[in-house]
Coordinates of C-alpha atoms and ligand atoms in Angstrom, one line a residue:
M27 CA -224.3 -0.6 -51.2
S28 CA -226.6 1.9 -52.1
L29 CA -228.7 2.0 -55.8
A30 CA -227.6 5.4 -56.2
R31 CA -224.1 4.2 -56.2
W32 CA -224.2 1.8 -59.4
P33 CA -223.6 4.4 -62.1
L34 CA -220.3 4.9 -60.2
V35 CA -219.2 1.9 -60.3
A36 CA -220.5 1.1 -63.7
A37 CA -218.7 3.9 -64.6
V38 CA -215.4 3.0 -62.7
V39 CA -215.3 -0.5 -64.7
V40 CA -216.6 1.0 -67.9
L41 CA -213.3 2.9 -68.2
A42 CA -211.0 0.2 -66.2
I43 CA -211.6 -1.9 -69.4
A44 CA -210.9 1.2 -71.3
V45 CA -207.0 1.8 -69.6
T46 CA -206.4 -2.0 -69.7
T47 CA -207.9 -2.8 -72.7
P48 CA -206.6 -0.1 -75.8
A49 CA -208.8 -0.4 -78.6
A50 CA -208.1 -2.8 -81.1
A51 CA -204.5 -1.0 -80.7
Q52 CA -203.1 -4.6 -80.7
E53 CA -199.2 -4.3 -82.2
V54 CA -197.3 -3.0 -79.4
T55 CA -194.1 -1.8 -80.5
L56 CA -190.5 -2.3 -78.2
R57 CA -187.1 -0.5 -78.5
V58 CA -184.1 -2.2 -79.9
V59 CA -180.4 -1.7 -78.4
S60 CA -177.2 -3.6 -79.2
A61 CA -174.1 -3.6 -76.4
F62 CA -172.0 -4.4 -80.0
P63 CA -171.1 -1.8 -82.9
E64 CA -173.6 -0.6 -85.6
T65 CA -170.9 -2.8 -88.2
S66 CA -170.8 -6.0 -86.5
I67 CA -171.8 -9.3 -87.8
Y68 CA -173.9 -9.7 -85.2
V69 CA -175.7 -6.4 -85.3
K70 CA -176.4 -6.9 -89.4
R71 CA -178.5 -9.8 -88.6
L72 CA -180.0 -8.5 -85.8
E73 CA -181.0 -5.6 -88.3
A74 CA -182.2 -8.8 -90.6
W75 CA -184.2 -10.5 -88.1
I76 CA -186.1 -6.9 -86.7
E77 CA -187.1 -6.3 -90.3
R78 CA -188.6 -10.4 -91.0
A79 CA -190.2 -10.0 -87.8
N80 CA -191.8 -7.3 -88.3
Q81 CA -193.3 -8.8 -91.7
A82 CA -194.5 -11.6 -90.2
E83 CA -196.0 -9.8 -86.7
K84 CA -197.4 -7.1 -88.2
G85 CA -200.3 -6.0 -86.3
A86 CA -198.9 -7.3 -83.2
L87 CA -195.0 -5.9 -82.8
K88 CA -192.6 -3.7 -83.6
L89 CA -189.6 -3.7 -83.7
T90 CA -187.8 -0.5 -83.3
F91 CA -183.9 -0.4 -83.7
I92 CA -182.2 2.3 -81.5
G93 CA -178.6 1.7 -82.0
G94 CA -175.8 0.9 -80.8
P95 CA -172.9 1.8 -78.4
K96 CA -173.8 5.6 -79.5
A97 CA -177.0 4.7 -77.8
I98 CA -176.3 3.3 -75.0
P99 CA -172.7 2.4 -73.5
T100 CA -171.6 -1.2 -74.3
F101 CA -171.6 -1.5 -70.5
E102 CA -174.6 0.3 -69.7
V103 CA -177.4 -2.0 -71.6
G104 CA -177.6 -4.4 -69.5
N105 CA -178.8 -2.2 -66.6
A106 CA -180.9 -0.1 -69.4
V107 CA -182.3 -3.5 -69.5
R108 CA -182.9 -3.8 -66.1
T109 CA -184.6 -0.6 -65.5
G110 CA -186.7 -0.4 -68.9
V111 CA -184.8 2.5 -70.0
V112 CA -184.6 0.2 -73.5
D113 CA -187.1 -2.4 -73.9
L114 CA -185.0 -5.6 -75.4
A115 CA -181.8 -5.8 -75.9
M116 CA -178.6 -7.5 -77.1
S117 CA -175.5 -8.0 -75.2
T118 CA -173.6 -10.9 -73.2
G119 CA -173.8 -11.9 -70.3
A120 CA -169.8 -10.4 -69.8
F121 CA -171.2 -7.2 -70.5
Y122 CA -173.9 -6.7 -68.0
T123 CA -171.9 -8.5 -64.8
N124 CA -172.4 -5.3 -63.2
V125 CA -175.8 -5.9 -62.8
F126 CA -175.6 -9.5 -61.0
P127 CA -172.0 -11.9 -62.3
E128 CA -173.6 -14.9 -63.0
A129 CA -174.2 -13.4 -66.2
D130 CA -170.6 -14.1 -67.7
A131 CA -171.2 -17.4 -66.6
L132 CA -173.1 -18.3 -70.9
K133 CA -169.6 -18.3 -72.1
L134 CA -169.2 -21.7 -70.3
T135 CA -172.2 -23.6 -71.9
E136 CA -171.3 -26.9 -73.0
V137 CA -174.7 -27.9 -74.8
P138 CA -176.1 -25.8 -77.3
V139 CA -178.5 -23.8 -76.6
A140 CA -181.6 -26.3 -78.0
Q141 CA -180.4 -29.1 -75.6
Q142 CA -180.3 -26.5 -73.0
R143 CA -184.4 -25.6 -73.7
K144 CA -184.3 -29.6 -73.0
T145 CA -182.1 -30.7 -70.2
G146 CA -184.3 -27.7 -67.5
A147 CA -180.4 -25.7 -68.0
Y148 CA -182.9 -23.1 -69.7
D149 CA -185.2 -22.7 -66.7
V150 CA -182.2 -22.4 -64.9
I151 CA -181.0 -19.0 -66.8
A152 CA -184.5 -18.5 -67.3
R153 CA -185.2 -17.9 -63.8
L154 CA -181.5 -16.3 -62.5
W155 CA -181.8 -13.8 -65.5
A156 CA -185.8 -12.6 -64.4
Q157 CA -184.8 -12.7 -60.5
K158 CA -181.4 -11.6 -60.4
G159 CA -181.4 -8.9 -64.1
N160 CA -185.2 -8.4 -64.4
M161 CA -184.5 -9.8 -67.3
H162 CA -187.0 -11.8 -69.6
Y163 CA -184.0 -14.0 -71.0
L164 CA -185.8 -14.2 -74.8
A165 CA -182.7 -16.7 -77.1
R166 CA -179.0 -16.5 -77.4
I167 CA -178.6 -15.9 -80.6
V168 CA -174.7 -17.1 -80.9
E169 CA -173.0 -20.1 -80.2
H170 CA -170.5 -22.1 -82.1
Q171 CA -167.4 -19.4 -81.4
P172 CA -165.2 -20.1 -79.6
F173 CA -163.5 -17.2 -78.4
H174 CA -159.3 -16.7 -78.8
L175 CA -156.5 -14.7 -77.9
Y176 CA -155.0 -12.4 -81.2
L177 CA -151.6 -11.1 -80.6
N178 CA -149.1 -8.8 -81.6
K179 CA -146.0 -10.5 -80.2
R180 CA -145.2 -14.5 -80.3
V181 CA -145.2 -16.5 -77.5
D182 CA -143.8 -19.8 -77.5
K183 CA -146.0 -21.5 -74.6
P184 CA -148.9 -20.1 -72.8
D185 CA -147.2 -17.9 -70.4
L186 CA -148.5 -13.9 -71.0
A187 CA -146.1 -12.4 -68.7
G188 CA -144.9 -8.8 -69.5
L189 CA -148.0 -9.0 -72.0
K190 CA -150.4 -6.6 -72.1
I191 CA -154.0 -7.6 -73.4
R192 CA -157.4 -6.1 -73.5
V193 CA -160.0 -8.2 -72.6
T194 CA -164.0 -8.1 -70.7
P195 CA -164.8 -10.8 -68.3
V196 CA -164.7 -13.4 -70.2
Y197 CA -160.8 -13.4 -70.2
R198 CA -159.7 -12.2 -67.2
D199 CA -159.3 -14.9 -65.1
F200 CA -158.0 -16.7 -67.8
F201 CA -155.7 -13.9 -68.4
T202 CA -154.0 -13.4 -65.7
A203 CA -154.0 -16.0 -64.9
L204 CA -151.9 -17.2 -67.9
G205 CA -149.8 -13.9 -66.1
A206 CA -151.0 -11.1 -68.5
T207 CA -151.7 -7.2 -67.3
V208 CA -155.6 -6.6 -68.2
M209 CA -157.1 -3.8 -69.7
Q210 CA -160.4 -3.5 -70.1
T211 CA -162.2 -2.0 -72.9
A212 CA -166.0 -1.9 -74.8
P213 CA -164.9 -3.4 -78.7
G214 CA -165.5 0.6 -79.7
E215 CA -162.3 0.5 -78.4
V216 CA -160.3 -1.8 -79.2
Y217 CA -159.1 -1.1 -83.1
T218 CA -157.1 2.4 -81.6
A219 CA -155.6 0.0 -78.1
L220 CA -153.9 -1.8 -81.0
E221 CA -153.3 1.0 -83.1
R222 CA -151.6 3.3 -80.4
G223 CA -150.2 -0.4 -79.0
V224 CA -151.6 0.4 -75.8
V225 CA -152.1 -3.7 -76.0
D226 CA -150.4 -6.6 -77.3
G227 CA -153.0 -8.3 -77.9
Y228 CA -156.9 -9.3 -77.3
G229 CA -159.7 -11.2 -76.5
W230 CA -162.4 -12.3 -78.8
P231 CA -164.2 -15.2 -80.8
I232 CA -163.1 -16.8 -84.2
G233 CA -165.7 -14.4 -85.5
G234 CA -165.8 -11.2 -86.6
I235 CA -162.0 -9.1 -86.3
F236 CA -163.0 -8.0 -89.9
D237 CA -165.3 -6.1 -89.0
N238 CA -164.2 -3.3 -88.0
N239 CA -160.9 -3.7 -89.6
W240 CA -158.9 -5.6 -85.8
H241 CA -157.1 -7.3 -89.2
E242 CA -155.2 -4.6 -90.2
R243 CA -153.5 -4.7 -86.4
T244 CA -153.2 -8.4 -85.2
K245 CA -150.0 -10.4 -86.4
F246 CA -151.0 -13.5 -84.4
R247 CA -154.0 -16.5 -83.7
V248 CA -153.6 -18.6 -80.5
D249 CA -155.2 -22.1 -80.9
P250 CA -157.4 -23.5 -79.1
G251 CA -160.1 -21.3 -78.5
F252 CA -161.6 -21.7 -75.3
Y253 CA -165.9 -21.5 -74.1
D254 CA -168.3 -20.7 -76.8
A255 CA -169.3 -17.1 -77.4
E256 CA -173.1 -15.9 -76.3
V257 CA -175.0 -13.4 -77.6
S258 CA -178.5 -13.1 -76.6
L259 CA -181.5 -10.6 -76.3
L260 CA -183.3 -9.2 -73.8
V261 CA -186.8 -8.1 -72.9
N262 CA -187.2 -5.6 -69.8
L263 CA -189.5 -8.3 -67.3
D264 CA -191.9 -5.1 -66.9
V265 CA -192.6 -5.0 -70.5
W266 CA -192.9 -8.6 -70.9
K267 CA -195.4 -8.8 -68.7
R268 CA -197.1 -6.1 -70.0
L269 CA -197.2 -7.7 -73.3
T270 CA -200.7 -9.7 -74.2
P271 CA -200.6 -13.4 -74.9
A272 CA -200.7 -12.6 -78.2
Q273 CA -197.8 -10.3 -78.6
R274 CA -195.7 -12.7 -76.4
D275 CA -196.5 -15.6 -78.5
A276 CA -195.1 -13.5 -81.6
L277 CA -192.0 -12.6 -80.1
T278 CA -191.4 -16.1 -78.6
R279 CA -192.1 -17.1 -82.3
Q280 CA -189.4 -15.1 -83.8
A281 CA -187.0 -15.4 -81.9
L282 CA -187.0 -19.1 -81.7
A283 CA -186.6 -19.0 -85.4
F284 CA -183.4 -16.5 -85.4
E285 CA -182.0 -19.1 -82.2
G286 CA -183.2 -22.2 -85.1
Q287 CA -180.5 -20.5 -87.0
N288 CA -177.3 -20.8 -85.5
D289 CA -175.8 -23.6 -87.1
F290 CA -175.2 -19.9 -89.9
W291 CA -172.3 -20.2 -86.8
K292 CA -170.4 -22.8 -87.9
T293 CA -170.1 -22.4 -91.3
Y294 CA -169.5 -19.0 -90.8
A295 CA -166.2 -20.2 -87.8
Q296 CA -164.6 -22.1 -90.5
D297 CA -165.0 -19.2 -93.1
E298 CA -163.3 -16.4 -90.6
I299 CA -160.7 -19.4 -90.1
R300 CA -159.8 -18.9 -93.8
R301 CA -160.1 -15.6 -93.8
Q302 CA -157.9 -14.6 -91.5
A303 CA -155.0 -16.7 -93.7
Q304 CA -155.6 -15.2 -96.3
A305 CA -155.1 -11.5 -94.6
G306 CA -152.0 -13.4 -93.2
L307 CA -152.4 -14.2 -90.0
T308 CA -150.4 -16.5 -88.4
V309 CA -151.0 -19.5 -85.7
I310 CA -150.1 -20.2 -82.6
R311 CA -150.9 -23.7 -81.6
F312 CA -150.5 -25.0 -78.5
E313 CA -151.0 -28.9 -79.4
G314 CA -150.8 -32.3 -76.9
A315 CA -150.6 -31.9 -73.0
Q316 CA -149.9 -28.1 -73.8
G317 CA -153.0 -28.2 -75.5
K318 CA -154.9 -29.4 -72.9
A319 CA -153.5 -27.4 -70.1
Y320 CA -154.3 -24.7 -71.6
L321 CA -157.8 -25.3 -71.4
D322 CA -158.2 -26.5 -69.0
R323 CA -156.6 -23.8 -67.4
A324 CA -159.3 -21.5 -69.1
Y325 CA -162.1 -23.1 -67.6
E326 CA -160.6 -23.9 -63.8
A327 CA -160.1 -20.4 -64.2
A328 CA -163.2 -19.1 -65.3
W329 CA -166.1 -21.0 -63.0
A330 CA -163.8 -20.3 -60.2
G331 CA -164.1 -16.3 -60.4
I332 CA -167.9 -17.1 -61.1
V333 CA -168.0 -19.3 -57.9
K334 CA -166.7 -17.3 -56.0
A335 CA -168.4 -14.1 -56.9
S336 CA -171.5 -15.8 -56.3
P337 CA -171.0 -18.4 -53.8
E338 CA -174.6 -19.5 -54.0
H339 CA -175.4 -20.3 -57.9
G340 CA -172.2 -20.5 -59.3
P341 CA -172.5 -24.3 -58.6
K342 CA -175.6 -24.6 -60.0
L343 CA -174.8 -23.2 -63.1
R344 CA -171.4 -25.4 -63.3
E345 CA -173.7 -28.4 -62.5
A346 CA -177.0 -26.8 -65.6
F347 CA -174.4 -26.2 -67.6
A348 CA -172.3 -29.4 -68.2
K349 CA -171.7 -31.6 -70.9
R350 CA -174.2 -34.5 -70.1
Ligands
173_403 O1 -165.6 -8.1 -76.4 C1 -165.6 -9.2 -76.1 O2 -164.8 -9.7 -76.5 C2 -167.1 -9.6 -75.4 O3 -166.6 -10.2 -74.0 C3 -167.2 -10.8 -76.8 C4 -168.4 -11.7 -75.6 C5 -169.3 -12.2 -76.9 C6 -169.7 -12.6 -78.4 C7 -168.4 -10.6 -78.6 C8 -167.8 -10.5 -77.6

């Protein structure tokens, strides 16, 4: 190269550095959405966390809460994270099976997320979410919340023939196996469906039915609960890769602190059971062999659904999620 070229090379190098390292601007703003309605306990806790995280990581990280399903519809949030329309989302696997069907398997983990991080299950999840969802799986912030069937008509055995039940992918295979006619809605449409008598019941975790006044339109809860409700934080993978190491550390530190508070959900489950009783909900309890058959059916139906949708990854997830 002739000497005359050197100033040009130098200029290009200087320019490249200027473009890739924003001078002193080491604070990144991430846009956050929720797939759950803003009235839900999940969003209340998300907003409180955002405030704490922004305070603690000032200069590195600024999370901006955009909103719930009015900003991006519940079942579109997964694709919004995948494509980078949003940077970070709070959602559950059942809401983004349209991105990859394995997402719904997170309800089937049999050990807490703290343990998943030790057994390698977390790495299995992280790899798959990156590969199929273009997502960095940041943290699980809801667990210890079994799902239940809530009804307005009494049943005396695990037979839902003739009943129309509101579902998401979480419950679809199980309730269908019990003979129900199922109808999928986002959480935001459950109240209206109950009010109009379009459904005779719905699936939901043990906690949260008061957040949108569903208790006013609910007569029975069926026990036992099944699976474990999962709500997680997901980051668009390209955004994640563009963060500086310090920004990544800040986000991980805050997410782990949030995840570390998951024992909250154990207490909350007990509180919500009491509150449901006070509100006049009657418990229909399948006990003994009938209870066991109900639970076996729940897990069999769900795993069959996952493995059918993903013969490649379903069995690996089952292995990784099992108690050991
Ligand atoms: O909408 C739902 O019933 C659902 O799938 C779900 C998943 C996780 C937590 C709460 C609800």
